[in-house]
Amino acid sequence: MNVLFVCTGNICRSPLAEGILRQKYSERNIPGIVDSCGFESYHTGDSPDPRAQKVARKNGIDISSHSARQFKLEDFDIFDKIFVMDSSHYNSVMRIARHENDRQKVDFIRNVIYPGQNKPVKDPYYDHHSAFDTVFDQLDEACELFAESLNPKSG
């Protein structure tokens, strides 16, 4: 299953989610593309925030080669699932969705844990480093459940 994560600038939350799910896909041999993007252009081409890289590294994940990009209409054609971090991203993606098939692909990442509750993953950018740990833990829990739903670990 091809999965896209969407946040604001594509330097904090969505590259963390991408790195986490890629690792889980690798551990379970799940086929598919995992990517991330943002809705604002001011970070296009940038590496992830150093605090996001640090928390990922601390958890055995390297996201340093990621390059921020913007959401594009073609993403609806490439990805089976488009996970957003909060209501602003949800509204932005839904606004450009072409039809019901596009809209069916979009969901809040934390709905994997809390179905239908649309709980956000709070933007850690303006917060202390500990906010990145909280974001990592939230995304790791959701990505673990999502990967488990695709391919349970055996043994």
Coordinates of N, CA, C and O in Angstrom, one line a residue:
M1 N 0.8 -1.2 0.0 CA 0.0 0.0 0.0 C 0.9 1.2 0.0 O 1.8 1.4 0.8
N2 N 0.6 2.2 -0.9 CA 1.4 3.4 -1.0 C 0.7 4.4 -0.1 O -0.5 4.7 -0.1
V3 N 1.6 5.0 0.8 CA 1.1 5.9 1.8 C 1.9 7.3 1.7 O 3.1 7.3 1.6
L4 N 1.1 8.4 1.8 CA 1.7 9.7 1.9 C 1.3 10.4 3.2 O 0.1 10.3 3.6
F5 N 2.2 11.0 3.8 CA 2.0 11.8 5.0 C 2.1 13.3 4.6 O 3.0 13.7 3.9
V6 N 1.1 14.1 5.2 CA 1.1 15.5 4.8 C 1.1 16.4 6.1 O 0.4 16.1 7.1
C7 N 2.0 17.4 6.1 CA 2.0 18.4 7.2 C 2.2 19.7 6.6 O 1.9 19.9 5.4
T8 N 2.6 20.7 7.3 CA 2.7 22.1 6.9 C 3.9 22.3 5.9 O 3.7 22.6 4.7
G9 N 5.1 22.2 6.5 CA 6.3 22.5 5.7 C 7.1 21.3 5.3 O 8.1 21.4 4.6
N10 N 6.7 20.1 5.7 CA 7.4 18.9 5.4 C 8.8 18.8 5.9 O 9.7 18.3 5.3
I11 N 9.0 19.3 7.1 CA 10.3 19.3 7.8 C 10.2 18.7 9.2 O 11.3 18.4 9.8
C12 N 9.0 18.5 9.8 CA 8.9 18.0 11.1 C 8.1 16.7 11.2 O 8.6 15.6 11.2
R13 N 6.8 16.9 11.2 CA 5.9 15.7 11.4 C 5.9 14.7 10.3 O 6.0 13.5 10.5
S14 N 5.6 15.2 9.1 CA 5.5 14.2 8.0 C 6.8 13.5 7.7 O 6.7 12.3 7.4
P15 N 8.0 14.1 7.7 CA 9.2 13.3 7.4 C 9.4 12.3 8.6 O 9.9 11.2 8.3
L16 N 9.0 12.6 9.8 CA 9.1 11.6 10.9 C 8.2 10.4 10.6 O 8.6 9.3 10.7
A17 N 7.0 10.7 10.3 CA 6.0 9.7 10.0 C 6.5 8.8 8.8 O 6.4 7.6 8.9
E18 N 7.0 9.4 7.8 CA 7.6 8.7 6.6 C 8.7 7.8 7.1 O 8.7 6.6 6.7
G19 N 9.6 8.3 7.8 CA 10.8 7.4 8.3 C 10.3 6.3 9.2 O 10.8 5.2 9.0
I20 N 9.4 6.6 10.1 CA 8.8 5.5 10.9 C 8.1 4.4 10.1 O 8.4 3.2 10.3
L21 N 7.2 4.8 9.2 CA 6.5 3.8 8.5 C 7.4 3.0 7.5 O 7.2 1.8 7.3
R22 N 8.4 3.7 6.9 CA 9.3 3.0 6.1 C 10.0 1.9 6.8 O 10.2 0.8 6.3
Q23 N 10.4 2.2 8.1 CA 11.1 1.2 8.9 C 10.2 0.0 9.2 O 10.6 -1.1 9.1
K24 N 8.9 0.3 9.5 CA 8.0 -0.7 9.8 C 7.6 -1.6 8.5 O 7.5 -2.8 8.6
Y25 N 7.6 -0.9 7.4 CA 7.4 -1.6 6.1 C 8.6 -2.6 5.9 O 8.4 -3.7 5.5
S26 N 9.8 -2.1 6.1 CA 11.0 -2.9 6.0 C 11.0 -4.1 6.9 O 11.3 -5.2 6.5
E27 N 10.7 -3.9 8.2 CA 10.7 -5.0 9.2 C 9.7 -6.0 8.8 O 9.9 -7.2 9.1
R28 N 8.6 -5.7 8.1 CA 7.5 -6.6 7.8 C 7.5 -7.0 6.4 O 6.6 -7.8 5.9
N29 N 8.4 -6.5 5.6 CA 8.5 -6.8 4.1 C 7.2 -6.4 3.5 O 6.6 -7.1 2.6
I30 N 6.6 -5.3 3.8 CA 5.4 -4.7 3.2 C 5.8 -4.0 2.0 O 6.6 -3.0 2.0
P31 N 5.2 -4.3 0.8 CA 5.5 -3.6 -0.4 C 4.8 -2.3 -0.4 O 3.7 -2.2 0.1
G32 N 5.4 -1.3 -1.0 CA 4.7 0.0 -1.2 C 5.6 1.2 -1.1 O 6.8 1.1 -0.6
I33 N 5.1 2.3 -1.6 CA 5.8 3.6 -1.5 C 5.4 4.3 -0.2 O 4.2 4.4 0.1
V34 N 6.3 4.9 0.5 CA 6.0 5.7 1.6 C 6.7 7.0 1.4 O 7.9 7.1 1.1
D35 N 6.0 8.1 1.5 CA 6.5 9.5 1.1 C 5.8 10.5 2.1 O 4.9 10.2 2.8
S36 N 6.3 11.7 2.0 CA 5.7 12.8 2.7 C 5.8 14.1 2.0 O 6.7 14.2 1.1
C37 N 5.0 15.1 2.3 CA 5.0 16.4 1.7 C 4.3 17.4 2.6 O 3.8 17.1 3.7
G38 N 4.3 18.6 2.1 CA 3.7 19.7 2.9 C 2.8 20.5 2.0 O 2.7 20.3 0.8
F39 N 2.2 21.6 2.6 CA 1.4 22.4 1.9 C 2.0 23.8 1.7 O 1.5 24.6 0.9
E40 N 3.0 24.2 2.4 CA 3.6 25.5 2.3 C 4.9 25.3 1.5 O 5.7 24.3 1.7
S41 N 5.3 26.3 0.7 CA 6.4 26.2 -0.1 C 7.7 26.7 0.5 O 8.8 26.5 0.0
Y42 N 7.6 27.4 1.7 CA 8.8 28.0 2.2 C 9.9 27.0 2.7 O 11.0 27.5 2.9
H43 N 9.7 25.8 2.7 CA 10.7 24.8 3.1 C 11.1 23.9 1.9 O 11.9 22.9 2.1
T44 N 10.5 24.1 0.8 CA 10.8 23.2 -0.4 C 12.3 23.0 -0.6 O 13.0 24.0 -0.7
G45 N 12.7 21.7 -0.6 CA 14.1 21.4 -0.9 C 14.9 21.4 0.4 O 16.1 20.9 0.4
D46 N 14.4 21.8 1.6 CA 15.1 21.7 2.8 C 15.1 20.3 3.4 O 14.3 19.5 3.2
S47 N 16.1 20.1 4.2 CA 16.2 18.9 5.0 C 15.3 19.0 6.2 O 14.8 20.1 6.5
P48 N 15.0 17.9 6.9 CA 14.1 17.9 8.0 C 14.8 18.8 9.1 O 16.0 18.9 9.2
D49 N 13.9 19.4 10.0 CA 14.3 20.1 11.1 C 15.4 19.3 11.9 O 15.2 18.1 12.1
P50 N 16.5 19.9 12.4 CA 17.5 19.2 13.1 C 16.9 18.4 14.3 O 17.4 17.3 14.7
R51 N 15.9 19.0 15.0 CA 15.3 18.3 16.1 C 14.6 17.1 15.7 O 14.6 16.1 16.4
A52 N 13.9 17.1 14.5 CA 13.3 15.9 14.0 C 14.3 14.8 13.7 O 14.1 13.7 13.9
Q53 N 15.4 15.3 13.0 CA 16.4 14.3 12.7 C 17.0 13.7 14.0 O 17.3 12.5 14.0
K54 N 17.2 14.5 15.0 CA 17.8 14.0 16.3 C 16.9 12.9 16.9 O 17.3 11.9 17.3
V55 N 15.6 13.2 17.0 CA 14.7 12.3 17.6 C 14.5 11.0 16.8 O 14.4 9.9 17.3
A56 N 14.6 11.2 15.5 CA 14.5 10.0 14.6 C 15.8 9.1 14.8 O 15.7 7.9 15.0
R57 N 16.9 9.8 14.8 CA 18.2 9.1 15.0 C 18.2 8.3 16.4 O 18.7 7.2 16.5
K58 N 17.7 9.0 17.4 CA 17.7 8.4 18.7 C 16.8 7.1 18.7 O 17.1 6.2 19.5
N59 N 15.9 7.0 17.8 CA 15.0 5.9 17.7 C 15.4 4.9 16.5 O 14.6 4.1 16.1
G60 N 16.7 5.1 16.0 CA 17.2 4.2 15.0 C 16.7 4.5 13.6 O 16.8 3.6 12.8
I61 N 16.3 5.7 13.3 CA 15.8 6.0 12.0 C 16.5 7.2 11.4 O 16.7 8.2 12.1
D62 N 17.0 7.1 10.2 CA 17.7 8.2 9.5 C 16.8 8.9 8.5 O 16.4 8.3 7.5
I63 N 16.5 10.1 8.8 CA 15.6 10.9 7.8 C 16.4 12.1 7.2 O 15.8 12.9 6.6
S64 N 17.7 12.0 7.4 CA 18.6 13.2 7.0 C 18.6 13.4 5.5 O 18.8 14.5 5.0
S65 N 18.3 12.4 4.7 CA 18.4 12.6 3.2 C 17.0 13.1 2.6 O 16.9 13.4 1.5
H66 N 16.0 13.2 3.5 CA 14.7 13.7 3.0 C 14.8 15.2 2.5 O 15.6 16.0 3.1
S67 N 14.1 15.5 1.5 CA 14.0 16.8 0.9 C 12.6 17.2 0.8 O 11.8 16.6 0.2
A68 N 12.3 18.3 1.5 CA 10.9 18.8 1.6 C 10.3 19.1 0.2 O 11.0 19.6 -0.6
R69 N 9.0 18.7 0.0 CA 8.3 19.0 -1.2 C 6.9 19.3 -0.9 O 6.4 19.1 0.2
Q70 N 6.2 19.9 -1.9 CA 4.8 20.3 -1.7 C 3.9 19.2 -2.3 O 4.2 18.4 -3.2
F71 N 2.7 19.2 -1.7 CA 1.6 18.3 -2.2 C 1.3 18.6 -3.6 O 1.3 19.8 -4.0
K72 N 1.0 17.6 -4.4 CA 0.6 17.9 -5.8 C -0.6 17.0 -6.2 O -0.7 16.0 -5.6
L73 N -1.3 17.5 -7.1 CA -2.6 16.8 -7.5 C -2.3 15.3 -7.8 O -3.1 14.4 -7.5
E74 N -1.2 15.0 -8.5 CA -0.8 13.7 -8.9 C -0.7 12.7 -7.7 O -0.7 11.5 -7.9
D75 N -0.5 13.3 -6.5 CA -0.3 12.4 -5.3 C -1.6 11.6 -5.1 O -1.5 10.4 -4.6
F76 N -2.7 12.1 -5.5 CA -4.0 11.3 -5.4 C -3.9 10.1 -6.3 O -4.5 9.0 -6.0
D77 N -3.2 10.1 -7.4 CA -3.1 9.0 -8.3 C -2.0 7.9 -7.8 O -2.2 6.8 -8.1
I78 N -1.0 8.4 -7.1 CA 0.1 7.5 -6.7 C -0.2 6.8 -5.4 O 0.1 5.6 -5.2
F79 N -0.9 7.5 -4.5 CA -1.0 7.0 -3.1 C -2.4 6.4 -2.8 O -3.4 7.0 -3.2
D80 N -2.4 5.3 -2.1 CA -3.7 4.6 -1.7 C -4.2 5.3 -0.4 O -5.4 5.3 -0.2
K81 N -3.4 5.8 0.4 CA -3.8 6.4 1.7 C -3.0 7.7 1.9 O -1.8 7.7 1.6
I82 N -3.7 8.8 2.2 CA -3.0 10.1 2.5 C -3.4 10.5 3.9 O -4.5 10.8 4.2
F83 N -2.4 10.4 4.8 CA -2.6 10.7 6.2 C -2.1 12.1 6.5 O -1.0 12.5 6.2
V84 N -3.0 12.9 7.1 CA -2.7 14.3 7.5 C -2.5 14.4 9.0 O -2.9 13.5 9.7
M85 N -1.9 15.5 9.4 CA -1.5 15.7 10.8 C -2.6 16.4 11.6 O -2.7 16.3 12.8
D86 N -3.3 17.3 10.9 CA -4.3 18.1 11.6 C -5.4 18.6 10.7 O -5.3 18.3 9.5
S87 N -6.3 19.4 11.2 CA -7.5 19.8 10.4 C -7.1 20.7 9.3 O -7.8 20.7 8.2
S88 N -6.1 21.6 9.5 CA -5.7 22.5 8.4 C -5.2 21.7 7.2 O -5.5 22.0 6.0
H89 N -4.5 20.6 7.4 CA -4.0 19.8 6.3 C -5.1 19.0 5.7 O -5.2 18.9 4.5
Y90 N -6.0 18.5 6.5 CA -7.2 17.8 6.0 C -8.0 18.7 5.1 O -8.3 18.3 4.0
N91 N -8.3 19.9 5.6 CA -9.1 20.8 4.7 C -8.3 21.2 3.4 O -9.0 21.3 2.4
S92 N -7.0 21.4 3.5 CA -6.2 21.7 2.3 C -6.3 20.6 1.3 O -6.5 20.8 0.1
V93 N -6.1 19.4 1.7 CA -6.1 18.2 0.8 C -7.5 18.0 0.2 O -7.7 17.8 -1.0
M94 N -8.5 18.1 1.1 CA -9.9 17.9 0.6 C -10.4 19.0 -0.4 O -11.1 18.7 -1.3
R95 N -9.8 20.2 -0.2 CA -10.2 21.3 -1.1 C -9.8 21.0 -2.5 O -10.4 21.5 -3.4
I96 N -8.7 20.3 -2.7 CA -8.2 20.1 -4.1 C -8.5 18.7 -4.6 O -8.2 18.3 -5.7
A97 N -9.2 17.8 -3.7 CA -9.6 16.5 -4.2 C -10.6 16.7 -5.3 O -11.4 17.5 -5.3
R98 N -10.4 15.8 -6.4 CA -11.2 15.9 -7.6 C -12.5 15.2 -7.5 O -13.4 15.6 -8.2
H99 N -12.6 14.2 -6.7 CA -13.8 13.4 -6.7 C -13.8 12.5 -5.4 O -12.8 12.6 -4.6
E100 N -14.8 11.8 -5.2 CA -15.0 11.0 -4.0 C -13.9 10.0 -3.8 O -13.5 9.7 -2.7
N101 N -13.4 9.4 -4.9 CA -12.2 8.4 -4.7 C -11.0 9.1 -4.1 O -10.4 8.5 -3.2
D102 N -10.7 10.3 -4.5 CA -9.6 11.1 -3.8 C -10.0 11.3 -2.4 O -9.1 11.1 -1.5
R103 N -11.2 11.8 -2.1 CA -11.5 12.1 -0.7 C -11.5 10.9 0.2 O -11.2 11.0 1.4
Q104 N -11.8 9.7 -0.3 CA -11.8 8.4 0.5 C -10.4 8.1 0.9 O -10.3 7.3 1.9
K105 N -9.4 8.6 0.3 CA -8.0 8.2 0.6 C -7.5 9.0 1.8 O -6.5 8.7 2.4
V106 N -8.1 10.1 2.2 CA -7.6 11.1 3.1 C -8.1 10.8 4.6 O -9.3 10.6 4.7
D107 N -7.2 10.8 5.5 CA -7.6 10.6 6.9 C -6.6 11.2 7.8 O -5.4 11.4 7.4
F108 N -6.9 11.4 9.1 CA -6.0 11.8 10.1 C -5.2 10.6 10.5 O -5.8 9.5 10.8
I109 N -3.9 10.7 10.7 CA -3.1 9.6 11.1 C -3.5 9.0 12.4 O -3.5 7.8 12.6
R110 N -3.9 9.9 13.3 CA -4.2 9.4 14.7 C -5.6 8.7 14.7 O -5.9 8.0 15.7
N111 N -6.4 8.7 13.6 CA -7.6 8.0 13.5 C -7.3 6.5 13.4 O -8.2 5.7 13.7
V112 N -6.1 6.1 13.1 CA -5.7 4.7 13.2 C -5.8 4.2 14.6 O -6.2 3.1 14.9
I113 N -5.5 5.0 15.6 CA -5.6 4.7 17.0 C -7.0 5.0 17.6 O -7.6 4.3 18.3
Y114 N -7.5 6.2 17.2 CA -8.7 6.8 17.7 C -9.7 7.0 16.6 O -9.9 8.1 16.1
P115 N -10.3 5.9 16.1 CA -11.2 6.1 14.9 C -12.2 7.2 15.0 O -12.9 7.3 16.0
G116 N -12.3 8.0 14.0 CA -13.3 9.1 13.9 C -13.1 10.3 14.8 O -13.9 11.2 14.8
Q117 N -12.0 10.3 15.6 CA -11.9 11.4 16.5 C -11.1 12.6 16.0 O -11.1 13.6 16.6
N118 N -10.4 12.4 14.9 CA -9.6 13.4 14.2 C -8.7 14.2 15.1 O -8.5 15.4 15.1
K119 N -8.0 13.4 16.0 CA -7.0 14.0 16.9 C -5.8 14.4 16.1 O -5.3 13.7 15.3
P120 N -5.3 15.7 16.4 CA -4.2 16.2 15.6 C -2.9 15.7 16.2 O -2.8 15.3 17.4
V121 N -1.8 15.7 15.4 CA -0.4 15.6 15.8 C 0.0 17.0 15.9 O 0.2 17.7 14.8
K122 N 0.2 17.6 17.1 CA 0.6 19.0 17.2 C 1.9 19.3 16.6 O 2.9 18.6 16.7
D123 N 2.0 20.5 15.9 CA 3.2 20.9 15.3 C 4.2 21.2 16.4 O 4.0 22.1 17.2
P124 N 5.4 20.6 16.4 CA 6.4 20.8 17.4 C 7.4 21.9 17.1 O 8.2 22.3 17.9
Y125 N 7.2 22.5 15.9 CA 8.2 23.5 15.4 C 8.6 24.6 16.3 O 9.7 25.0 16.5
Y126 N 7.6 25.2 17.0 CA 7.8 26.3 17.9 C 7.9 25.9 19.3 O 8.0 26.8 20.2
D127 N 8.0 24.7 19.6 CA 8.1 24.2 21.0 C 9.5 23.7 21.3 O 10.4 23.6 20.4
H128 N 9.7 23.2 22.5 CA 10.9 22.7 23.0 C 11.2 21.3 22.4 O 10.2 20.7 21.9
H129 N 12.4 20.9 22.5 CA 12.8 19.6 21.8 C 11.9 18.4 22.3 O 11.6 17.5 21.6
S130 N 11.4 18.5 23.6 CA 10.6 17.4 24.1 C 9.3 17.2 23.2 O 8.7 16.1 23.2
A131 N 8.8 18.3 22.6 CA 7.6 18.2 21.7 C 7.9 17.2 20.6 O 7.0 16.5 20.1
F132 N 9.1 17.1 20.1 CA 9.5 16.2 19.0 C 9.4 14.8 19.5 O 9.0 13.9 18.8
D133 N 9.8 14.5 20.8 CA 9.7 13.2 21.4 C 8.2 12.8 21.4 O 7.8 11.7 21.1
T134 N 7.3 13.7 21.8 CA 5.9 13.4 21.9 C 5.3 13.1 20.5 O 4.6 12.1 20.3
V135 N 5.7 13.9 19.5 CA 5.3 13.7 18.1 C 5.8 12.3 17.6 O 5.0 11.6 17.1
F136 N 7.0 12.0 17.9 CA 7.6 10.7 17.5 C 6.7 9.6 18.1 O 6.4 8.7 17.4
D137 N 6.5 9.7 19.4 CA 5.7 8.6 20.0 C 4.3 8.4 19.5 O 3.8 7.3 19.3
Q138 N 3.6 9.6 19.2 CA 2.3 9.5 18.6 C 2.3 8.9 17.2 O 1.5 8.0 16.9
L139 N 3.3 9.3 16.4 CA 3.4 8.7 15.1 C 3.8 7.3 15.1 O 3.3 6.5 14.3
D140 N 4.7 6.9 16.0 CA 5.2 5.5 16.1 C 4.0 4.6 16.4 O 3.9 3.5 15.8
E141 N 3.2 5.0 17.4 CA 2.1 4.2 17.8 C 1.1 4.0 16.6 O 0.6 2.9 16.3
A142 N 0.8 5.1 15.9 CA -0.1 5.0 14.8 C 0.4 4.2 13.6 O -0.3 3.4 13.1
C143 N 1.7 4.4 13.3 CA 2.3 3.7 12.2 C 2.4 2.2 12.6 O 2.3 1.3 11.7
E144 N 2.7 1.9 13.8 CA 2.8 0.5 14.2 C 1.4 -0.2 14.0 O 1.4 -1.3 13.4
L145 N 0.3 0.4 14.5 CA -1.0 -0.2 14.3 C -1.4 -0.3 12.8 O -1.9 -1.3 12.4
F146 N -1.0 0.7 12.0 CA -1.3 0.7 10.6 C -0.5 -0.4 9.9 O -1.1 -1.2 9.2
A147 N 0.8 -0.5 10.2 CA 1.6 -1.6 9.6 C 1.1 -3.0 10.1 O 1.0 -3.9 9.2
E148 N 0.7 -3.1 11.3 CA 0.2 -4.3 11.8 C -1.1 -4.7 11.1 O -1.3 -5.9 10.8
S149 N -1.9 -3.8 10.7 CA -3.2 -4.0 10.0 C -2.9 -4.6 8.6 O -3.7 -5.3 8.0
L150 N -1.7 -4.2 8.0 CA -1.4 -4.6 6.7 C -0.7 -6.0 6.7 O -0.8 -6.8 5.8
N151 N 0.2 -6.2 7.7 CA 1.0 -7.4 7.8 C 1.4 -7.7 9.2 O 2.4 -7.2 9.6
P152 N 0.6 -8.5 10.0 CA 1.0 -8.7 11.4 C 2.3 -9.5 11.4 O 2.7 -10.3 10.6
K153 N 3.1 -9.1 12.5 CA 4.4 -9.8 12.7 C 4.0 -11.3 13.0 O 3.1 -11.5 13.8
S154 N 4.8 -12.2 12.5 CA 4.6 -13.6 12.9 C 5.5 -14.0 14.0 O 6.5 -13.3 14.3
G155 N 5.1 -15.0 14.8 CA 6.0 -15.5 15.8 C 5.5 -15.0 17.1 O 5.8 -14.9 18.1

